Coordinates of C-alpha atoms in Angstrom, one line a residue:
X1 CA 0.0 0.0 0.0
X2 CA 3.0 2.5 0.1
X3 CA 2.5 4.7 -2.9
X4 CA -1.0 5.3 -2.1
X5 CA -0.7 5.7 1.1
X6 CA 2.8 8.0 0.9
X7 CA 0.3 10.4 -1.7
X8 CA -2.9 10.3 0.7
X9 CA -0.7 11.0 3.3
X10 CA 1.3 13.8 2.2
X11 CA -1.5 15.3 0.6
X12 CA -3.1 15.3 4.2
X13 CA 0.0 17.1 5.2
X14 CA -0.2 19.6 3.0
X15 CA -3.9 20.6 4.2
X16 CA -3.3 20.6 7.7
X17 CA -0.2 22.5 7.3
X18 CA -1.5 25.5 5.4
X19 CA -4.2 25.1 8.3
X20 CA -1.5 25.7 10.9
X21 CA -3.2 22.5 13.2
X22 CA -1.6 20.0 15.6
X23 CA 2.2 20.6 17.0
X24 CA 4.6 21.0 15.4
X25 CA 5.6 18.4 12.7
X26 CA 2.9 16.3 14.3
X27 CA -0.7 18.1 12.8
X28 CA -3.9 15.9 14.6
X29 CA -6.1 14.6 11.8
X30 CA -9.7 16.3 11.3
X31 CA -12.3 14.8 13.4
X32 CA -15.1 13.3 11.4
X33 CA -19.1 13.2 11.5
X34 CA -21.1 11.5 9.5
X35 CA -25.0 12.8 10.7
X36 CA -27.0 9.7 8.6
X37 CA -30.9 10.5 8.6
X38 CA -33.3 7.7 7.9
X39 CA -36.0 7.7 5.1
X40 CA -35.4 11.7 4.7
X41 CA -35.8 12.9 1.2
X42 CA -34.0 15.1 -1.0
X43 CA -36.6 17.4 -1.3
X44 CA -36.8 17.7 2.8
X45 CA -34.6 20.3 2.9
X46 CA -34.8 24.3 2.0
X47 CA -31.7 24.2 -0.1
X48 CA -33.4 21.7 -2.6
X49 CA -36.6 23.6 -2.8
X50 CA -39.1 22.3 -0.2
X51 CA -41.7 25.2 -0.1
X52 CA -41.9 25.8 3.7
X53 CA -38.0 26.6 4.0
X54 CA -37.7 25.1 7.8
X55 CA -34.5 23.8 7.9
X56 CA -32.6 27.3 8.4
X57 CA -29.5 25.4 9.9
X58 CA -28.6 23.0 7.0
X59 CA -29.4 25.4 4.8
X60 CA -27.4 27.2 6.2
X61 CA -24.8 24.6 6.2
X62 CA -25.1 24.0 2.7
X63 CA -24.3 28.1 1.8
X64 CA -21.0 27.7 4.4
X65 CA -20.3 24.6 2.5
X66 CA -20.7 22.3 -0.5
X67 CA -24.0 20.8 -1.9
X68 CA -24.2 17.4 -3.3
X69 CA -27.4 17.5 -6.1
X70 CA -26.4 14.0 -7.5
X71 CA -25.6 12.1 -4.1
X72 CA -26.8 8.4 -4.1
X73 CA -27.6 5.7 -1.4
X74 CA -25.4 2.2 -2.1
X75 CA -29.5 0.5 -1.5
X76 CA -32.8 1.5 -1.2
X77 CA -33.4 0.2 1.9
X78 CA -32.0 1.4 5.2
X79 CA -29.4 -2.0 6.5
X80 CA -27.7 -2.8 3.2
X81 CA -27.4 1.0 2.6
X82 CA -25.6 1.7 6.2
X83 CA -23.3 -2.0 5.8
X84 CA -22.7 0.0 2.8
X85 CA -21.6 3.5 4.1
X86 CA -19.3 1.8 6.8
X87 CA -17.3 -0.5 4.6
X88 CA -17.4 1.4 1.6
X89 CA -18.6 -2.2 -0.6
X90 CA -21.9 -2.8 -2.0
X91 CA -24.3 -4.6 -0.5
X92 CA -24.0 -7.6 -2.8
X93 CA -20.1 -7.2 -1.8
X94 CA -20.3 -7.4 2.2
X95 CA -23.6 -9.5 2.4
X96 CA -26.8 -7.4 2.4
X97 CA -28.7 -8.9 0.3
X98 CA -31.2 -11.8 -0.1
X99 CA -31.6 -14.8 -2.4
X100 CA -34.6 -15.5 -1.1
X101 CA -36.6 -14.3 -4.5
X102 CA -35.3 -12.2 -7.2
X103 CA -34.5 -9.1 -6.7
X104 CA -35.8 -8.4 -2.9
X105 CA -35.0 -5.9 -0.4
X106 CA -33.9 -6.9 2.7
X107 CA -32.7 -5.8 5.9
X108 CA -32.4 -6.9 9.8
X109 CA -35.1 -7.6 12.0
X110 CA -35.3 -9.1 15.4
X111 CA -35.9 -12.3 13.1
X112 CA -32.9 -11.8 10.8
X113 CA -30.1 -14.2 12.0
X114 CA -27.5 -12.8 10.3
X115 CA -25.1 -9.4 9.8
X116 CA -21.9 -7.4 9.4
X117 CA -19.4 -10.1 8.5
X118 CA -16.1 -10.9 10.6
X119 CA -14.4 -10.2 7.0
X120 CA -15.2 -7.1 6.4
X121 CA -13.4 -4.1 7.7
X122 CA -15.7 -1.6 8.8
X123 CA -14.9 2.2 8.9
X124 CA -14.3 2.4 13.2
X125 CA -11.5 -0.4 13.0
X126 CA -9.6 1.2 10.7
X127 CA -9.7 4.8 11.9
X128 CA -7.8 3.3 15.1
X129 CA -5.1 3.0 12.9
X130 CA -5.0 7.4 13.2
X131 CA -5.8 7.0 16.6
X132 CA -9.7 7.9 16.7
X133 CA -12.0 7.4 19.6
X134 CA -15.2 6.1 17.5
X135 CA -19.1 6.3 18.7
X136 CA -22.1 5.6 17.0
X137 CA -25.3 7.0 18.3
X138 CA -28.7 6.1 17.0
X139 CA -29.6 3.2 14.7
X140 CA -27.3 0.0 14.0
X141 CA -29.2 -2.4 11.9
X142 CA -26.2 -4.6 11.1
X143 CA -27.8 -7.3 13.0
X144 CA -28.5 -8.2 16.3
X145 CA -26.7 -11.0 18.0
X146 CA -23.6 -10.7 20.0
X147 CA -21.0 -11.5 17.4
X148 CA -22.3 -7.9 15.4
X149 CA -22.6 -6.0 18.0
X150 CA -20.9 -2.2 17.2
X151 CA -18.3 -2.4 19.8
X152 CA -17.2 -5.8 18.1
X153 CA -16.3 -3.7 15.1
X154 CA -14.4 -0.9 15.8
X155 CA -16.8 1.3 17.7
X156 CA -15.5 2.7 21.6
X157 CA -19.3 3.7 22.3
X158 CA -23.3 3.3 21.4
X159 CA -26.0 4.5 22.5
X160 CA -29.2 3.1 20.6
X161 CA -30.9 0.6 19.2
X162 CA -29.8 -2.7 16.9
X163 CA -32.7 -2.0 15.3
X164 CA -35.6 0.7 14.1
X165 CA -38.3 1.6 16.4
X166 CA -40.9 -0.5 15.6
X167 CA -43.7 -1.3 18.2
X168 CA -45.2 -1.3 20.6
X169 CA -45.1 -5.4 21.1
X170 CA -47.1 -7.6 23.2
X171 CA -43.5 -8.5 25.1
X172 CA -44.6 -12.2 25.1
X173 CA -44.8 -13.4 21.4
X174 CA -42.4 -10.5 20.8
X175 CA -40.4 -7.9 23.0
X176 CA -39.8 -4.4 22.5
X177 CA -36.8 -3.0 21.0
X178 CA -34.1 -2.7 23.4
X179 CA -31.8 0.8 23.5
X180 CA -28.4 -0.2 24.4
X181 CA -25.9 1.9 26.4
X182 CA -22.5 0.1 25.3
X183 CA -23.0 -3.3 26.1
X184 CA -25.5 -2.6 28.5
X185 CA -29.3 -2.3 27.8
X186 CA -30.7 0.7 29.3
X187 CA -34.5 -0.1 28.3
X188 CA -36.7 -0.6 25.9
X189 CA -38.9 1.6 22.7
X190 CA -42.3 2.4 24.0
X191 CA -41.6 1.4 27.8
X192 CA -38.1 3.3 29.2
X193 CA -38.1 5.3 25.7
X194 CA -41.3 6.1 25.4
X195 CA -43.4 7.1 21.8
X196 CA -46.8 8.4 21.6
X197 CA -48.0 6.8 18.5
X198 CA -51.2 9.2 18.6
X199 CA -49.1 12.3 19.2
X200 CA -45.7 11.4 18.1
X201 CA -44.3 13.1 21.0
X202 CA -40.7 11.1 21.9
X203 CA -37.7 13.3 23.1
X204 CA -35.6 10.3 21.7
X205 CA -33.5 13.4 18.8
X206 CA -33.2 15.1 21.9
X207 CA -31.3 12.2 23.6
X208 CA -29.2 11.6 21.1
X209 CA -28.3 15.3 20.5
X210 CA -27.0 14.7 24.2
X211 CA -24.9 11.9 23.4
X212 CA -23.4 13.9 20.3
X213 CA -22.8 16.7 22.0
X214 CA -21.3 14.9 25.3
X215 CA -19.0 12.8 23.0
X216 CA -17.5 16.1 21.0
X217 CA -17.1 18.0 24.8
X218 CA -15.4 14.9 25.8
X219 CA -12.8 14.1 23.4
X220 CA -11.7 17.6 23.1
X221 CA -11.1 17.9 26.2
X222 CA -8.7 14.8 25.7
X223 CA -7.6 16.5 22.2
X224 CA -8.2 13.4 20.8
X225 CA -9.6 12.8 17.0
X226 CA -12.5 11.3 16.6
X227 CA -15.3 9.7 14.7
X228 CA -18.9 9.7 15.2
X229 CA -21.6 8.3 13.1
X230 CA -24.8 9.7 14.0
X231 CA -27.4 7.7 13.0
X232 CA -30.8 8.9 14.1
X233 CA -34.2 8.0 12.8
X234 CA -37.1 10.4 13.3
X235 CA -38.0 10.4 10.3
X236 CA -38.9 6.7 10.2
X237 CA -42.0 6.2 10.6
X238 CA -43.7 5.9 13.1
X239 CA -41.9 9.7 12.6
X240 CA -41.5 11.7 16.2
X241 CA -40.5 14.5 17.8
X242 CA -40.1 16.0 21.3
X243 CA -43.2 18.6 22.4
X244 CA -41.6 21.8 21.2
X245 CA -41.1 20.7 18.5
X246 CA -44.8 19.3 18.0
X247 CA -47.3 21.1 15.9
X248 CA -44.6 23.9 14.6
X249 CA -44.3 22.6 11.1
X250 CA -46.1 23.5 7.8
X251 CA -45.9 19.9 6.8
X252 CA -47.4 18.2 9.9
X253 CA -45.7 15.3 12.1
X254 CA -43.1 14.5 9.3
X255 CA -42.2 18.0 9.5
X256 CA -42.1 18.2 12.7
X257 CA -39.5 15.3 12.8
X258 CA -37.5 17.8 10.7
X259 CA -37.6 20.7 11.9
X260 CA -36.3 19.2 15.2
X261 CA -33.1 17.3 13.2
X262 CA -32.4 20.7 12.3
X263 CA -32.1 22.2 14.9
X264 CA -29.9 19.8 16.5
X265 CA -27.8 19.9 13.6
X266 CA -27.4 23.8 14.2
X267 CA -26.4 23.0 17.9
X268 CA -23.8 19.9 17.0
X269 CA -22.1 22.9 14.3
X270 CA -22.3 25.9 16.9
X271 CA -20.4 23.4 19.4
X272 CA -17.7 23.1 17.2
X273 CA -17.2 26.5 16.9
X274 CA -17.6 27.2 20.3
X275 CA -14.8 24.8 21.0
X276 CA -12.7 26.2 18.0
X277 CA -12.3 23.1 16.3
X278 CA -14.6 23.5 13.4
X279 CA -11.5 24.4 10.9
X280 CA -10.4 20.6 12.0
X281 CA -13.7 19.3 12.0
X282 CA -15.1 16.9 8.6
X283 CA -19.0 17.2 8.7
X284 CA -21.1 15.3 6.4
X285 CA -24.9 15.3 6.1
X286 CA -27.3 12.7 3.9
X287 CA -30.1 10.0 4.4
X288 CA -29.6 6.3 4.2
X289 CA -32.9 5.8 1.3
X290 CA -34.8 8.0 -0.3
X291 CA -38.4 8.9 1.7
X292 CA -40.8 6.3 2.4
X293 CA -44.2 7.3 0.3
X294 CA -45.8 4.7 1.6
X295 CA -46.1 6.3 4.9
X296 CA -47.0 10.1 3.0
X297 CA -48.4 12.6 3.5
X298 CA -48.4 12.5 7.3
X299 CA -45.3 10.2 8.3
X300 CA -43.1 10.1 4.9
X301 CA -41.0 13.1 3.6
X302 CA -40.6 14.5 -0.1
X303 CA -38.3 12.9 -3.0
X304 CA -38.1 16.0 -4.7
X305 CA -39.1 16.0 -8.6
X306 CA -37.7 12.3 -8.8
X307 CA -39.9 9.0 -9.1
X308 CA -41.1 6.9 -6.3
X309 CA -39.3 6.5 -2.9
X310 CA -37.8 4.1 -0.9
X311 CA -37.4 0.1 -1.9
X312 CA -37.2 0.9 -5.4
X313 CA -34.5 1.7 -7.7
X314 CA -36.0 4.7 -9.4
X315 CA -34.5 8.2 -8.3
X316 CA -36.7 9.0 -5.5
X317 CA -35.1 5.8 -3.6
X318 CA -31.7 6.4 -3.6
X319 CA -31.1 10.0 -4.2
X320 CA -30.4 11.3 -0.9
X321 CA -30.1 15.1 0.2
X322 CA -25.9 15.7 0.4
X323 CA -24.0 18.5 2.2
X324 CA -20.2 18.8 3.1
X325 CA -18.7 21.1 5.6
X326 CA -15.4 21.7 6.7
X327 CA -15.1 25.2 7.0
X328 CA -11.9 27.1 5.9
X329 CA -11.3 23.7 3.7
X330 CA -14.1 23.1 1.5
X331 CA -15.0 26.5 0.0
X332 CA -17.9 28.0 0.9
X333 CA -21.5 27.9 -1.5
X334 CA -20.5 25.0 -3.9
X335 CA -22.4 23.2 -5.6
X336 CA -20.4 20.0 -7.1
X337 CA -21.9 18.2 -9.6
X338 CA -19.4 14.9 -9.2
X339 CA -21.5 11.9 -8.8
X340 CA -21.3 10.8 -5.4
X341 CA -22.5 7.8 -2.9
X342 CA -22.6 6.5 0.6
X343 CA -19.8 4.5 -0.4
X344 CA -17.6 7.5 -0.9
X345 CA -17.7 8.4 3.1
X346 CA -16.1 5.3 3.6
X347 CA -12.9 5.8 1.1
X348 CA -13.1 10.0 2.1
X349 CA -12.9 9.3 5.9
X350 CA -9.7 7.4 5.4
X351 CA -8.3 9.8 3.1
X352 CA -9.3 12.3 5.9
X353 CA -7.2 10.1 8.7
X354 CA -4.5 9.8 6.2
X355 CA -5.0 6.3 5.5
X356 CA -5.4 4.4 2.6
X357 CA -8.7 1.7 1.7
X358 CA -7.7 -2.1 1.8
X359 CA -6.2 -3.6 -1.1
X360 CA -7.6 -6.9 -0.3
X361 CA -10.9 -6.5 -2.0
X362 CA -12.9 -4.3 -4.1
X363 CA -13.6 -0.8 -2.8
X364 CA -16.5 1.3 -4.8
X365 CA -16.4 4.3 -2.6
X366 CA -14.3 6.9 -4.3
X367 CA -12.4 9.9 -2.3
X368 CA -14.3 12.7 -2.3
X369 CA -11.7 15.5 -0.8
X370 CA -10.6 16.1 -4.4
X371 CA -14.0 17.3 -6.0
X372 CA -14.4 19.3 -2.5
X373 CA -11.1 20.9 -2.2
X374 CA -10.2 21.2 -5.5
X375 CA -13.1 20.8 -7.3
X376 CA -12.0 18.2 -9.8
X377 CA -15.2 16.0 -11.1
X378 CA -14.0 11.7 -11.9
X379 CA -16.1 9.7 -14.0
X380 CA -17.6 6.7 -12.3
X381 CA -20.8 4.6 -12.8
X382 CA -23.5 4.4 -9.9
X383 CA -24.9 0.9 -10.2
X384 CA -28.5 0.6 -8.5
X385 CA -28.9 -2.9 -6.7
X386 CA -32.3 -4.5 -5.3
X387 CA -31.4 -7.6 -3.8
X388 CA -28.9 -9.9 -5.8
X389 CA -30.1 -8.0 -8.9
X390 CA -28.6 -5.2 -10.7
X391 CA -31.4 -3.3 -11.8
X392 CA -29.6 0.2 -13.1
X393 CA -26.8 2.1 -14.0
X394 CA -26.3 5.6 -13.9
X395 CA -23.3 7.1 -16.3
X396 CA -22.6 10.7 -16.5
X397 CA -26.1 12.0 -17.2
X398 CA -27.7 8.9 -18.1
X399 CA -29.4 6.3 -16.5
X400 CA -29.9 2.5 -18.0
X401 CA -32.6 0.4 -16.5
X402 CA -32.2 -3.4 -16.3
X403 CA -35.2 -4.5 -14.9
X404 CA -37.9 -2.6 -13.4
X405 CA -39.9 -3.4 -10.8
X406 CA -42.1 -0.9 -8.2
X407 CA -44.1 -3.4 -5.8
X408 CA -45.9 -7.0 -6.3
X409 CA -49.9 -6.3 -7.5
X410 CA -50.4 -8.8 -4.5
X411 CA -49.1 -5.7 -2.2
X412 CA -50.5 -2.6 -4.6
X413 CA -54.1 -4.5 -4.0
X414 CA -54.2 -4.2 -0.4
X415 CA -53.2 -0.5 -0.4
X416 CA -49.3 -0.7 0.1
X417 CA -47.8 1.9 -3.4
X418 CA -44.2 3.1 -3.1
X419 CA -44.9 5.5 -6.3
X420 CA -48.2 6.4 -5.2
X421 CA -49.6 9.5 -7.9
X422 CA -47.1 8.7 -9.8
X423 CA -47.8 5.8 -12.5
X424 CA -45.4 6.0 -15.6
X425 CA -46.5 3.4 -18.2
X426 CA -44.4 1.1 -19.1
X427 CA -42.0 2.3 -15.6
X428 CA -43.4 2.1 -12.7
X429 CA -44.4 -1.8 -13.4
X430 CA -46.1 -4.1 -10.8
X431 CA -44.7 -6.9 -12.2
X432 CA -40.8 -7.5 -12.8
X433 CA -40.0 -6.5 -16.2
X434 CA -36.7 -7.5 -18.1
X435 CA -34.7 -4.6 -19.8
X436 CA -31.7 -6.4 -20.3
X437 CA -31.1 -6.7 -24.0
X438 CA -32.9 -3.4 -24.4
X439 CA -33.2 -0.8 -21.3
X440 CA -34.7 1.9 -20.9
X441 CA -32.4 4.7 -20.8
X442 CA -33.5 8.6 -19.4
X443 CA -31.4 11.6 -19.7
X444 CA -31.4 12.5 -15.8
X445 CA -30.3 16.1 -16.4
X446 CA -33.6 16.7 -18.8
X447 CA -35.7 14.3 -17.1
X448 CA -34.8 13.6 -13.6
X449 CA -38.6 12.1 -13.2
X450 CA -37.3 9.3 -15.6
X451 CA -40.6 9.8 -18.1
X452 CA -39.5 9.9 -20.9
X453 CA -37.3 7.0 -21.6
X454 CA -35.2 7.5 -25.0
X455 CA -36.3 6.1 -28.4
X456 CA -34.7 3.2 -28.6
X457 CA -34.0 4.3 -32.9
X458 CA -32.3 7.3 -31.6
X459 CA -28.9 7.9 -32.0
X460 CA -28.4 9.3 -29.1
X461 CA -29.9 6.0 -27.5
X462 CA -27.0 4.1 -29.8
X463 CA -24.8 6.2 -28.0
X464 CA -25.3 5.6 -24.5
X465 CA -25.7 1.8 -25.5
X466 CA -22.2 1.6 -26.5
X467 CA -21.3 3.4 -23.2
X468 CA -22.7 1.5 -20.7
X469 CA -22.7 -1.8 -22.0
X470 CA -18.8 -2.4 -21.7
X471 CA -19.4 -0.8 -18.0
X472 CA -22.1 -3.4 -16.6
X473 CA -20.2 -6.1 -18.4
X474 CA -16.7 -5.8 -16.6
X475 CA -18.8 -4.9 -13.6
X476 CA -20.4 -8.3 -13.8
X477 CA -17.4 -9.8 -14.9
X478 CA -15.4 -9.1 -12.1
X479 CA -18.1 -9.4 -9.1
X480 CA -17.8 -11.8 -6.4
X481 CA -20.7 -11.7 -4.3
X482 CA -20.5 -12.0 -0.5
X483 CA -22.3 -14.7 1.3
X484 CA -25.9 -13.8 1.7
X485 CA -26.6 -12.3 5.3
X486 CA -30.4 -11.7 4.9
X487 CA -31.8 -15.1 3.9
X488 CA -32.4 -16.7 7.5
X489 CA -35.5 -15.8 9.4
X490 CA -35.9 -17.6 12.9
X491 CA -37.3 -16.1 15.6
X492 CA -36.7 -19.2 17.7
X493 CA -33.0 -16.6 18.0
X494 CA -34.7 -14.1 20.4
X495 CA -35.4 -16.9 23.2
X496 CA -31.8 -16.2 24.3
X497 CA -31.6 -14.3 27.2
X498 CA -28.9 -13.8 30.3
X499 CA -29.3 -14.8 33.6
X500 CA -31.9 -13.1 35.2
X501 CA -34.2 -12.1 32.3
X502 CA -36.6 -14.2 30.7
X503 CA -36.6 -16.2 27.6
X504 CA -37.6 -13.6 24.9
X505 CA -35.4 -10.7 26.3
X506 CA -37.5 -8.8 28.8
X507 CA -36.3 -7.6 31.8
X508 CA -37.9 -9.4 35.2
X509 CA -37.3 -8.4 38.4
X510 CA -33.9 -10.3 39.0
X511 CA -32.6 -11.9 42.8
X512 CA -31.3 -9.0 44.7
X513 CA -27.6 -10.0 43.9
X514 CA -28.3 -9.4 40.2
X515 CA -28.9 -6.0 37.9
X516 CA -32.1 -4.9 37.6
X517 CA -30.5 -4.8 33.3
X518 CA -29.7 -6.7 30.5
X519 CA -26.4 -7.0 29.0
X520 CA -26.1 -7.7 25.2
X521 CA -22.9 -10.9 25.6
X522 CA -19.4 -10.3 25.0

């Protein structure tokens, strides 16, 4: 790895020297975060046009920074997207996906046996390497038994949840989710962490604006770098937010949700000015998916002019709101236009920590730091993945549908649409439809709705053809799939429990000798 490495480095160097940071001969590298919404859309925020203008702090962010319009999710569902963003590999790389059926989305509930592979090196573990103090607050979904636990791979803290906040459950066929402090639970959704699912009052964003905020205060006061992922989810439905936040937005509960990330974003950036280390301070902003329709208008965001939403493959799945921030590094009130992905936070972090990726396997997150410090733009496909399938390919301003595919009629019947108003003939199919020999092809920059698919006579249709075809062919060429992590449901896996708590997981009151807690096993 020594050439690479050698140039990452020393261009490192070269940054944090003009910056003047660290001692002398020794500058700290920047401190990294990652703020990963769940289900938000790209039209959720001011900056890409949503009407009601509400999120004054990332727009905010965005004019002090740099905006990604053509940012993309590695999935269009939230755990293969997130195995995704930490070890920079798509999900048919590192595991997250299903052969169950063709071309499935998948992802890890309390019945899904399996999750982040031994194998593959996730983003915390190799940061150590720079000497960063990692924590991830919010929303795992890597899986839930011991072996995947986030301090197994790399993380130093957690607090939240292996899974979404589902519920409530009956705590007898099922429990309710657990919220984990470290290896410790510290209680449960709905009982210890209460939601109102008739109000949608939970102070659970204000929680974990805590946590973020204690973490920053802490290592700084240690003047150590460090990392922290923070995945929250109130935007998930069922969306929340804390009473001040009820009732204050335009766009009802879902805005409400919103409004209340933003803020909290605006107080995690104000702290790192306060402290003076925003100059040495890497912020990132996106979503894992693009926003659930099938929980709008009242509990799903907006995708913007793009089709559908989340669990498909169209651009309203996997486009995701983008925003950079590193102020004195990236210049301020850019727009870059480089195609980008979850992926790439993976390959830019180590770049950041002056490390370089493994050369063991295939990487497909690019480093970013060169389109945001220097403006240069590098050609690269984004290939669009449901399940074991590839179903799309993006190239410059062109996208090439394989297979499309919205939901099964079985589901559209009883009332579940993820394109709902918007029905493109021949597109937004109900049944699996095969592209391969000819797909359908858009021009994303005239028609980022994808409605008008290309004649296939054109010449300009020809063109792209020739294009993309040699692309998808050496990418299938060369793809070795990772073993399957999503295939195996048994909930007979949630009758383990420690001493002193019952068989499914919840918390009795144990013999005096014994915690009154859960721990999740070393």
């Amino acid at each position: 790895m020594a050439p690479v490495a050698a140039a990452t480095r020393w261009r490192l160097l070269l940054v944090l020297s003009a910056a003047g940071l660290g001692a002398a001969g020794a500058p700290q590298p920047p401190n990294i975060l990652l703020l990963l919404m769940d289900d938000m859309g790209w039209g959720d925020l001011g900056i890409y046009g949503e009407p009601s203008r509400e999120t004054p702090n990332l727009d905010r962010m965005a004019a002090e920074g740099m905006l990604f319009p053509s940012f993309y999710s590695a999935n269009p569902l939230c755990s293969p997207s997130r195995a995704a963003l930490l070890t920079g590999r798509l999900p048919i790389r590192n595991g997250f996906y299903t052969t169950n059926r063709h071309a499935r989305n998948a992802y890890t509930p309390q019945e899904i046996v399996g999750g982040i592979p031994d194998q593959e090196h996730v983003l915390p573990e190799l940061l150590k390497e720079a000497g960063y103090v990692s924590k991830i607050v919010g929303k795992w979904h890597l899986g839930h038994r011991p072996q995947f636990h986030p301090l197994k791979h790399g993380f130093d803290e957690w607090f939240g949840s292996p899974n979404c906040h589902f519920g409530p459950y009956d705590n007898r066929a099922r429990p309710n989710i657990p919220v984990y402090r470290d290896w410790e639970m510290v209680g449960r959704y709905y009982e210890e962490f209460p939601i109102n699912l008739k109000t949608g009052e939970a102070n659970l964003t204000q929680v974990y604006l805590q946590e973020a905020l204690d973490f920053i205060k802490r290592q700084q006061a240690a003047q150590r770098p460090f990392f922290l992922y923070w995945a929250i989810d109130a935007t998930h439905a069922p969306v929340y937010a804390s009473r001040p936040f009820l009732g204050t937005s335009q766009r009802g509960r879902y805005g409400d949700a919103v409004r209340e990330i933003d803020n909290s974003v605006g107080k995690i950036l104000s702290l790192l000015q306060d402290l003076r280390i925003s100059e040495n301070t890497f912020v990132f902003f996106t979503s894992d998916n693009g926003a659930a329709l099938i929980s709008a208008p009242n509990q799903g965001g907006s995708n913007g002019p793009f089709l559908c939403g989340k669990q498909t493959t169209f651009e309203g799945g996997m486009r995701e709101p983008a925003i950079a921030w590193w102020p004195g590094r990236i210049p301020a009130g850019r727009v870059s236009h480089q195609l980008g992905s979850i992926m790439d936070l993976f390959t830019t972090s180590l770049s950041l920590a002056g490390l370089a990726p493994p050369s063991d396997r295939v990487i497909d997150g690019l480093d970013l730091l060169p389109a945001m410090l220097g403006g240069q733009l590098t050609d690269r496909p984004i290939f669009y993945y449901r399940g074991d399938t590839l179903m799309a390919v993006t190239l410059g301003q062109y996208k090439a549908h394989f297979w499309t595919w919205t939901n099964s009629w079985e589901e559209f019947r009883q009332g579940i649409d993820f394109c709902p108003g918007q029905n493109v003939s021949g597109v937004t199919t109900h049944t699996q439809e095969e592209h391969t020999k000819l797909p359908l092809i858009f021009h994303l920059g005239r028609d980022p709705g994808e409605r008008f698919p290309l004649s296939f006579a054109s010449t300009e249709y020809l063109d792209v053809l020739q294009r993309v075809t040699p692309v998808v062919q050496q990418h299938q060429k060369t793809l070795v799939p990772g073993q399957p992590q999503l295939n195996v449901c048994d909930r007979a896996v949630m009758n383990w429990a420690p001493p002193g708590c019952e068989k499914l997981g919840k918390c009795l009151t144990p013999p005096e000798s014994t915690p009154k807690k859960c721990s999740w096993p070393h």
